PDB file of C-alpha atoms and ligand atoms in Angstrom:
ATOM      1  CA  MET A   5     130.139  92.617  55.650  1.00  0.00           C
ATOM      2  CA  ALA A   6     128.260  95.884  55.135  1.00  0.00           C
ATOM      3  CA  GLU A   7     127.911  97.920  58.296  1.00  0.00           C
ATOM      4  CA  PHE A   8     124.441  98.918  59.424  1.00  0.00           C
ATOM      5  CA  SER A   9     123.985 101.261  62.339  1.00  0.00           C
ATOM      6  CA  LEU A  10     121.169 103.141  63.976  1.00  0.00           C
ATOM      7  CA  ASP A  11     121.262 106.146  66.235  1.00  0.00           C
ATOM      8  CA  ARG A  12     118.799 108.041  68.364  1.00  0.00           C
ATOM      9  CA  SER A  13     117.653 110.347  65.543  1.00  0.00           C
ATOM     10  CA  ASP A  14     116.512 107.287  63.530  1.00  0.00           C
ATOM     11  CA  ILE A  15     114.245 105.988  66.301  1.00  0.00           C
ATOM     12  CA  ALA A  16     110.827 107.093  67.571  1.00  0.00           C
ATOM     13  CA  GLY A  17     109.377 105.744  70.828  1.00  0.00           C
ATOM     14  CA  VAL A  18     105.792 104.693  71.501  1.00  0.00           C
ATOM     15  CA  VAL A  19     104.277 103.734  74.853  1.00  0.00           C
ATOM     16  CA  LEU A  20     101.694 100.977  74.416  1.00  0.00           C
ATOM     17  CA  ALA A  21      98.711 101.859  76.574  1.00  0.00           C
ATOM     18  CA  GLY A  22      95.808 100.735  74.421  1.00  0.00           C
ATOM     19  CA  GLY A  23      94.763  97.669  76.394  1.00  0.00           C
ATOM     20  CA  ARG A  24      91.706  97.177  78.557  1.00  0.00           C
ATOM     21  CA  SER A  25      93.486  97.012  81.958  1.00  0.00           C
ATOM     22  CA  GLN A  26      90.917  94.411  82.995  1.00  0.00           C
ATOM     23  CA  ARG A  27      93.017  92.803  85.705  1.00  0.00           C
ATOM     24  CA  MET A  28      93.792  96.203  87.270  1.00  0.00           C
ATOM     25  CA  GLY A  29      90.188  97.324  86.981  1.00  0.00           C
ATOM     26  CA  ARG A  30      91.086 100.867  85.844  1.00  0.00           C
ATOM     27  CA  ASP A  31      93.267 102.389  83.123  1.00  0.00           C
ATOM     28  CA  LYS A  32      96.842 101.480  84.019  1.00  0.00           C
ATOM     29  CA  SER A  33      98.223 104.715  82.482  1.00  0.00           C
ATOM     30  CA  GLY A  34      96.745 106.799  85.295  1.00  0.00           C
ATOM     31  CA  VAL A  35      97.583 104.433  88.140  1.00  0.00           C
ATOM     32  CA  MET A  36      99.913 106.142  90.630  1.00  0.00           C
ATOM     33  CA  LEU A  37     103.265 104.593  91.577  1.00  0.00           C
ATOM     34  CA  GLY A  38     104.938 106.724  94.246  1.00  0.00           C
ATOM     35  CA  ALA A  39     104.209 110.346  93.316  1.00  0.00           C
ATOM     36  CA  GLU A  40     103.765 109.803  89.557  1.00  0.00           C
ATOM     37  CA  SER A  41     101.449 107.985  87.174  1.00  0.00           C
ATOM     38  CA  LEU A  42     102.708 104.878  85.407  1.00  0.00           C
ATOM     39  CA  LEU A  43     102.526 106.781  82.122  1.00  0.00           C
ATOM     40  CA  HIS A  44     104.725 109.523  83.577  1.00  0.00           C
ATOM     41  CA  HIS A  45     107.318 106.988  84.841  1.00  0.00           C
ATOM     42  CA  VAL A  46     107.511 105.297  81.468  1.00  0.00           C
ATOM     43  CA  LEU A  47     107.680 108.550  79.463  1.00  0.00           C
ATOM     44  CA  ASP A  48     110.468 109.813  81.740  1.00  0.00           C
ATOM     45  CA  ARG A  49     112.465 106.687  81.086  1.00  0.00           C
ATOM     46  CA  LEU A  50     111.802 106.523  77.347  1.00  0.00           C
ATOM     47  CA  SER A  51     112.130 110.181  76.284  1.00  0.00           C
ATOM     48  CA  PRO A  52     115.931 110.510  76.675  1.00  0.00           C
ATOM     49  CA  GLN A  53     116.420 107.342  74.630  1.00  0.00           C
ATOM     50  CA  VAL A  54     114.599 108.332  71.413  1.00  0.00           C
ATOM     51  CA  PHE A  55     114.046 111.098  68.855  1.00  0.00           C
ATOM     52  CA  SER A  56     110.388 111.638  69.835  1.00  0.00           C
ATOM     53  CA  VAL A  57     107.699 109.970  71.934  1.00  0.00           C
ATOM     54  CA  ALA A  58     103.991 109.245  71.556  1.00  0.00           C
ATOM     55  CA  VAL A  59     101.402 107.179  73.401  1.00  0.00           C
ATOM     56  CA  ASN A  60      99.222 104.532  71.804  1.00  0.00           C
ATOM     57  CA  ALA A  61      95.920 104.820  73.642  1.00  0.00           C
ATOM     58  CA  ASP A  62      92.269 105.620  73.108  1.00  0.00           C
ATOM     59  CA  ALA A  63      92.288 109.029  74.766  1.00  0.00           C
ATOM     60  CA  ARG A  64      94.211 111.876  76.385  1.00  0.00           C
ATOM     61  CA  ALA A  65      97.742 111.882  77.782  1.00  0.00           C
ATOM     62  CA  GLU A  66     100.136 114.275  79.462  1.00  0.00           C
ATOM     63  CA  ASN A  67     101.556 116.606  76.779  1.00  0.00           C
ATOM     64  CA  VAL A  68     102.409 113.910  74.267  1.00  0.00           C
ATOM     65  CA  PRO A  69     100.850 112.964  70.939  1.00  0.00           C
ATOM     66  CA  VAL A  70      98.262 110.203  71.281  1.00  0.00           C
ATOM     67  CA  ILE A  71      97.960 107.685  68.485  1.00  0.00           C
ATOM     68  CA  PRO A  72      94.879 105.484  68.519  1.00  0.00           C
ATOM     69  CA  ASP A  73      94.800 101.981  67.019  1.00  0.00           C
ATOM     70  CA  ARG A  74      94.218 102.106  63.255  1.00  0.00           C
ATOM     71  CA  ILE A  75      92.810  98.613  63.310  1.00  0.00           C
ATOM     72  CA  PRO A  76      89.505  98.576  65.203  1.00  0.00           C
ATOM     73  CA  GLY A  77      88.318  96.126  67.838  1.00  0.00           C
ATOM     74  CA  LYS A  78      91.117  95.951  70.439  1.00  0.00           C
ATOM     75  CA  ALA A  79      93.068  93.458  68.361  1.00  0.00           C
ATOM     76  CA  GLY A  80      95.792  93.181  71.028  1.00  0.00           C
ATOM     77  CA  PRO A  81      99.319  94.553  71.437  1.00  0.00           C
ATOM     78  CA  MET A  82     100.150  93.995  67.746  1.00  0.00           C
ATOM     79  CA  ALA A  83      97.488  96.577  66.869  1.00  0.00           C
ATOM     80  CA  GLY A  84      99.348  99.048  69.078  1.00  0.00           C
ATOM     81  CA  ILE A  85     102.658  98.124  67.458  1.00  0.00           C
ATOM     82  CA  HIS A  86     101.029  98.651  64.057  1.00  0.00           C
ATOM     83  CA  ALA A  87      99.809 102.106  65.100  1.00  0.00           C
ATOM     84  CA  ALA A  88     103.339 102.838  66.348  1.00  0.00           C
ATOM     85  CA  MET A  89     104.975 101.806  63.055  1.00  0.00           C
ATOM     86  CA  THR A  90     102.495 103.820  61.006  1.00  0.00           C
ATOM     87  CA  TYR A  91     102.957 106.916  63.158  1.00  0.00           C
ATOM     88  CA  ALA A  92     106.765 106.658  63.055  1.00  0.00           C
ATOM     89  CA  SER A  93     106.827 106.160  59.287  1.00  0.00           C
ATOM     90  CA  GLY A  94     105.426 109.690  58.956  1.00  0.00           C
ATOM     91  CA  LEU A  95     108.300 111.268  60.895  1.00  0.00           C
ATOM     92  CA  PRO A  96     111.245 112.678  58.940  1.00  0.00           C
ATOM     93  CA  LYS A  97     114.396 110.533  59.016  1.00  0.00           C
ATOM     94  CA  VAL A  98     112.867 107.999  61.395  1.00  0.00           C
ATOM     95  CA  SER A  99     113.385 104.413  60.192  1.00  0.00           C
ATOM     96  CA  HIS A 100     112.547 102.484  63.368  1.00  0.00           C
ATOM     97  CA  VAL A 101     110.165 102.614  66.292  1.00  0.00           C
ATOM     98  CA  VAL A 102     110.743 101.246  69.763  1.00  0.00           C
ATOM     99  CA  THR A 103     107.726 100.087  71.756  1.00  0.00           C
ATOM    100  CA  VAL A 104     107.434  99.821  75.533  1.00  0.00           C
ATOM    101  CA  SER A 105     104.512  98.912  77.756  1.00  0.00           C
ATOM    102  CA  VAL A 106     102.903 101.453  80.096  1.00  0.00           C
ATOM    103  CA  ASP A 107     102.727  98.919  82.925  1.00  0.00           C
ATOM    104  CA  CYS A 108     106.495  98.349  83.105  1.00  0.00           C
ATOM    105  CA  PRO A 109     108.054 101.341  84.926  1.00  0.00           C
ATOM    106  CA  PHE A 110     111.549  99.945  85.600  1.00  0.00           C
ATOM    107  CA  PHE A 111     112.621  99.025  82.062  1.00  0.00           C
ATOM    108  CA  PRO A 112     116.333  99.561  81.300  1.00  0.00           C
ATOM    109  CA  ALA A 113     117.690 103.074  80.771  1.00  0.00           C
ATOM    110  CA  ASP A 114     119.842 101.587  77.992  1.00  0.00           C
ATOM    111  CA  LEU A 115     116.988  99.668  76.340  1.00  0.00           C
ATOM    112  CA  VAL A 116     117.091 101.521  73.031  1.00  0.00           C
ATOM    113  CA  ALA A 117     120.883 101.779  72.818  1.00  0.00           C
ATOM    114  CA  ARG A 118     121.302  98.050  73.335  1.00  0.00           C
ATOM    115  CA  LEU A 119     118.483  97.022  70.984  1.00  0.00           C
ATOM    116  CA  ALA A 120     119.831  99.384  68.309  1.00  0.00           C
ATOM    117  CA  ALA A 121     123.379  98.067  68.709  1.00  0.00           C
ATOM    118  CA  ALA A 122     122.159  94.502  68.172  1.00  0.00           C
ATOM    119  CA  VAL A 123     120.446  95.163  64.839  1.00  0.00           C
ATOM    120  CA  GLU A 124     122.588  94.026  61.919  1.00  0.00           C
ATOM    121  CA  ARG A 125     120.275  94.542  58.939  1.00  0.00           C
ATOM    122  CA  PRO A 126     117.661  97.191  58.046  1.00  0.00           C
ATOM    123  CA  SER A 127     114.830  94.627  58.105  1.00  0.00           C
ATOM    124  CA  GLN A 128     115.767  93.023  61.420  1.00  0.00           C
ATOM    125  CA  ILE A 129     113.602  93.313  64.577  1.00  0.00           C
ATOM    126  CA  ALA A 130     115.268  93.420  68.023  1.00  0.00           C
ATOM    127  CA  ILE A 131     113.385  92.137  71.074  1.00  0.00           C
ATOM    128  CA  ALA A 132     114.330  92.385  74.770  1.00  0.00           C
ATOM    129  CA  SER A 133     114.657  89.450  77.147  1.00  0.00           C
ATOM    130  CA  SER A 134     115.555  88.852  80.787  1.00  0.00           C
ATOM    131  CA  GLU A 135     116.084  85.670  82.777  1.00  0.00           C
ATOM    132  CA  GLY A 136     115.679  83.632  79.605  1.00  0.00           C
ATOM    133  CA  ARG A 137     112.207  85.041  78.841  1.00  0.00           C
ATOM    134  CA  SER A 138     111.530  87.304  75.917  1.00  0.00           C
ATOM    135  CA  HIS A 139     109.445  90.460  76.267  1.00  0.00           C
ATOM    136  CA  PRO A 140     108.170  90.927  72.756  1.00  0.00           C
ATOM    137  CA  VAL A 141     106.283  94.179  73.338  1.00  0.00           C
ATOM    138  CA  PHE A 142     109.715  95.679  74.151  1.00  0.00           C
ATOM    139  CA  GLY A 143     110.939  95.755  70.603  1.00  0.00           C
ATOM    140  CA  LEU A 144     112.727  97.845  68.014  1.00  0.00           C
ATOM    141  CA  TRP A 145     110.795  97.581  64.760  1.00  0.00           C
ATOM    142  CA  PRO A 146     111.608  98.742  61.213  1.00  0.00           C
ATOM    143  CA  VAL A 147     108.702 101.012  60.212  1.00  0.00           C
ATOM    144  CA  THR A 148     108.691  99.358  56.782  1.00  0.00           C
ATOM    145  CA  LEU A 149     106.958  96.338  58.372  1.00  0.00           C
ATOM    146  CA  ALA A 150     103.683  98.258  58.838  1.00  0.00           C
ATOM    147  CA  ALA A 151     101.971  96.901  55.689  1.00  0.00           C
ATOM    148  CA  ASP A 152     103.029  93.317  56.382  1.00  0.00           C
ATOM    149  CA  LEU A 153     101.808  93.610  59.970  1.00  0.00           C
ATOM    150  CA  GLU A 154      98.470  95.050  58.888  1.00  0.00           C
ATOM    151  CA  ALA A 155      97.913  92.137  56.488  1.00  0.00           C
ATOM    152  CA  TRP A 156      98.940  89.626  59.165  1.00  0.00           C
ATOM    153  CA  ILE A 157      96.538  91.095  61.763  1.00  0.00           C
ATOM    154  CA  ALA A 158      93.711  90.833  59.217  1.00  0.00           C
ATOM    155  CA  THR A 159      94.295  87.107  58.674  1.00  0.00           C
ATOM    156  CA  ASP A 160      95.856  85.666  61.847  1.00  0.00           C
ATOM    157  CA  GLU A 161      93.283  84.496  64.345  1.00  0.00           C
ATOM    158  CA  LYS A 162      95.279  84.716  67.596  1.00  0.00           C
ATOM    159  CA  ARG A 163      97.450  87.723  66.760  1.00  0.00           C
ATOM    160  CA  ARG A 164     100.166  86.696  69.162  1.00  0.00           C
ATOM    161  CA  VAL A 165     103.262  88.865  69.056  1.00  0.00           C
ATOM    162  CA  ARG A 166     105.389  85.703  69.168  1.00  0.00           C
ATOM    163  CA  ASP A 167     103.697  84.291  66.070  1.00  0.00           C
ATOM    164  CA  PHE A 168     104.351  87.498  64.134  1.00  0.00           C
ATOM    165  CA  LEU A 169     108.022  87.341  65.135  1.00  0.00           C
ATOM    166  CA  LEU A 170     108.362  83.791  63.767  1.00  0.00           C
ATOM    167  CA  ARG A 171     107.826  85.196  60.275  1.00  0.00           C
ATOM    168  CA  HIS A 172     110.654  87.692  60.550  1.00  0.00           C
ATOM    169  CA  ASP A 173     114.378  88.148  61.087  1.00  0.00           C
ATOM    170  CA  VAL A 174     114.638  88.741  64.851  1.00  0.00           C
ATOM    171  CA  THR A 175     117.517  89.213  67.248  1.00  0.00           C
ATOM    172  CA  GLU A 176     116.988  88.930  70.996  1.00  0.00           C
ATOM    173  CA  VAL A 177     118.909  91.081  73.487  1.00  0.00           C
ATOM    174  CA  ALA A 178     119.311  89.798  77.065  1.00  0.00           C
ATOM    175  CA  PHE A 179     119.197  92.411  79.824  1.00  0.00           C
ATOM    176  CA  PRO A 180     120.636  91.770  83.305  1.00  0.00           C
ATOM    177  CA  LEU A 181     118.731  91.950  86.573  1.00  0.00           C
ATOM    178  CA  HIS A 182     119.095  95.288  88.335  1.00  0.00           C
ATOM    179  CA  PRO A 183     120.697  95.425  91.807  1.00  0.00           C
ATOM    180  CA  THR A 184     118.586  97.202  94.456  1.00  0.00           C
ATOM    181  CA  ARG A 185     118.829  97.607  98.231  1.00  0.00           C
ATOM    182  CA  ALA A 186     116.508  94.633  98.591  1.00  0.00           C
ATOM    183  CA  SER A 187     117.282  92.007  95.946  1.00  0.00           C
ATOM    184  CA  LEU A 188     117.709  91.775  92.179  1.00  0.00           C
ATOM    185  CA  LEU A 189     114.932  93.405  90.169  1.00  0.00           C
ATOM    186  CA  ASP A 190     113.861  92.103  86.785  1.00  0.00           C
ATOM    187  CA  PRO A 191     113.741  95.395  84.824  1.00  0.00           C
ATOM    188  CA  PHE A 192     110.750  94.059  82.887  1.00  0.00           C
ATOM    189  CA  PHE A 193     108.667  93.512  86.033  1.00  0.00           C
ATOM    190  CA  ASN A 194     105.176  94.455  84.920  1.00  0.00           C
ATOM    191  CA  ILE A 195     102.079  95.557  86.734  1.00  0.00           C
ATOM    192  CA  ASN A 196      98.877  93.759  85.830  1.00  0.00           C
ATOM    193  CA  THR A 197      96.951  93.571  89.116  1.00  0.00           C
ATOM    194  CA  PRO A 198      96.507  95.627  92.293  1.00  0.00           C
ATOM    195  CA  ASP A 199      98.854  93.128  94.036  1.00  0.00           C
ATOM    196  CA  ASP A 200     101.544  93.790  91.405  1.00  0.00           C
ATOM    197  CA  LEU A 201     101.180  97.496  92.157  1.00  0.00           C
ATOM    198  CA  VAL A 202     101.882  96.862  95.851  1.00  0.00           C
ATOM    199  CA  GLU A 203     105.002  94.931  94.837  1.00  0.00           C
ATOM    200  CA  ALA A 204     106.054  97.761  92.490  1.00  0.00           C
ATOM    201  CA  GLU A 205     105.836 100.250  95.385  1.00  0.00           C
ATOM    202  CA  ARG A 206     108.287  98.030  97.289  1.00  0.00           C
ATOM    203  CA  TRP A 207     110.681  97.960  94.328  1.00  0.00           C
ATOM    204  CA  LEU A 208     110.450 101.746  93.967  1.00  0.00           C
ATOM    205  CA  GLU A 209     111.470 102.084  97.615  1.00  0.00           C
ATOM    206  CA  ALA A 210     114.297  99.554  97.173  1.00  0.00           C
ATOM    207  CA  LEU A 211     115.618 101.534  94.185  1.00  0.00           C
ATOM    208  CA  ARG A 212     115.891 104.761  96.210  1.00  0.00           C
ATOM    209  CA  ALA A 213     119.502 105.441  97.143  1.00  0.00           C
TER     210      ALA A 213
HETATM  211  N1  GTP B   1      96.678  99.156  71.119  1.00  0.00           N
HETATM  212  C1  GTP B   1      96.387  98.107  71.850  1.00  0.00           C
HETATM  213  N2  GTP B   1      97.224  97.776  72.868  1.00  0.00           N
HETATM  214  C2  GTP B   1      96.909  96.714  73.628  1.00  0.00           C
HETATM  215  C3  GTP B   1      95.756  95.938  73.383  1.00  0.00           C
HETATM  216  N3  GTP B   1      95.724  94.958  74.336  1.00  0.00           N
HETATM  217  C4  GTP B   1      96.811  95.103  75.107  1.00  0.00           C
HETATM  218  N4  GTP B   1      97.528  96.180  74.691  1.00  0.00           N
HETATM  219  C5  GTP B   1      98.778  96.691  75.265  1.00  0.00           C
HETATM  220  O1  GTP B   1      99.728  95.648  75.294  1.00  0.00           O
HETATM  221  C6  GTP B   1     100.495  95.658  76.491  1.00  0.00           C
HETATM  222  C7  GTP B   1     100.400  94.333  77.202  1.00  0.00           C
HETATM  223  O2  GTP B   1      99.024  94.054  77.494  1.00  0.00           O
HETATM  224  P1  GTP B   1      98.482  93.620  78.935  1.00  0.00           P
HETATM  225  O3  GTP B   1      99.586  93.540  79.927  1.00  0.00           O
HETATM  226  O4  GTP B   1      97.623  92.413  78.761  1.00  0.00           O
HETATM  227  O5  GTP B   1      97.585  94.901  79.331  1.00  0.00           O
HETATM  228  P2  GTP B   1      96.030  95.064  79.220  1.00  0.00           P
HETATM  229  O6  GTP B   1      95.523  94.258  78.057  1.00  0.00           O
HETATM  230  O7  GTP B   1      95.719  96.523  79.247  1.00  0.00           O
HETATM  231  O8  GTP B   1      95.518  94.441  80.597  1.00  0.00           O
HETATM  232  P3  GTP B   1      94.479  93.239  80.836  1.00  0.00           P
HETATM  233  O9  GTP B   1      93.160  93.750  80.314  1.00  0.00           O
HETATM  234  O10 GTP B   1      94.480  93.029  82.309  1.00  0.00           O
HETATM  235  O11 GTP B   1      95.015  92.061  80.028  1.00  0.00           O
HETATM  236  C8  GTP B   1      99.953  96.827  77.313  1.00  0.00           C
HETATM  237  O12 GTP B   1     100.834  97.905  77.122  1.00  0.00           O
HETATM  238  C9  GTP B   1      98.586  97.128  76.715  1.00  0.00           C
HETATM  239  O13 GTP B   1      98.254  98.503  76.796  1.00  0.00           O
HETATM  240  C10 GTP B   1      94.901  96.317  72.283  1.00  0.00           C
HETATM  241  O14 GTP B   1      93.897  95.689  71.992  1.00  0.00           O
HETATM  242  N5  GTP B   1      95.265  97.403  71.551  1.00  0.00           N
HETATM  243 MG1   MG B   2      95.761  92.056  78.000  1.00  0.00          MG
END
């Protein structure tokens, strides 16, 4: 069997922050968790794992390139993933892009390494899961899928990430729960509401040594 392998220099990272944050009531990127914004937490965790980072959002960010959706009308997370693929395809040597969500500050420090290790073919997508649930916005995507994704967004009514994945070769990578001083943390715990933010503050405290 032919060997296929990816390393850090092949992979760009994009933080998805192009949603409406309706349940939070204000842009989640700027929401503070402990002393830092959610965007800052996520960039800190992603940057060491990839060749370069950018943020998919409508406006401004802290010292990182911002890539707006190329498909208008807030078409959902797949529009952000499309913007990510298109951006990454313009970077030298980069063949893949990893996407993470701005509202998920505790994602694994070995996310990219483990997704990359699972990919067996150049066209394969790798998606993260935990506790038997997949987290399809946490994915490693070949940038060559950009045209197919653009065509799919134009014709698919619901534009669910899961429906896009059904059309492709996908491998899922299970990540363990993370031990903390309190109990086990799902590393893909995500913050949608003000109540979730209160819970995230408790996890941040529990993670402190
Ligand atoms: N580019 C882009 N990203 C989106 C869009 N909708 C959601 N996202 C991103 O997809 C991820 C998951 O979305 P949600 O958790 O629903 O976040 P959200 O849509 O901002 O929040 P709600 O308005 O409360 O649903 C987040 O990182 C969002 O920023 C969109 O229309 N365009
Ligand atoms: Mg949403």
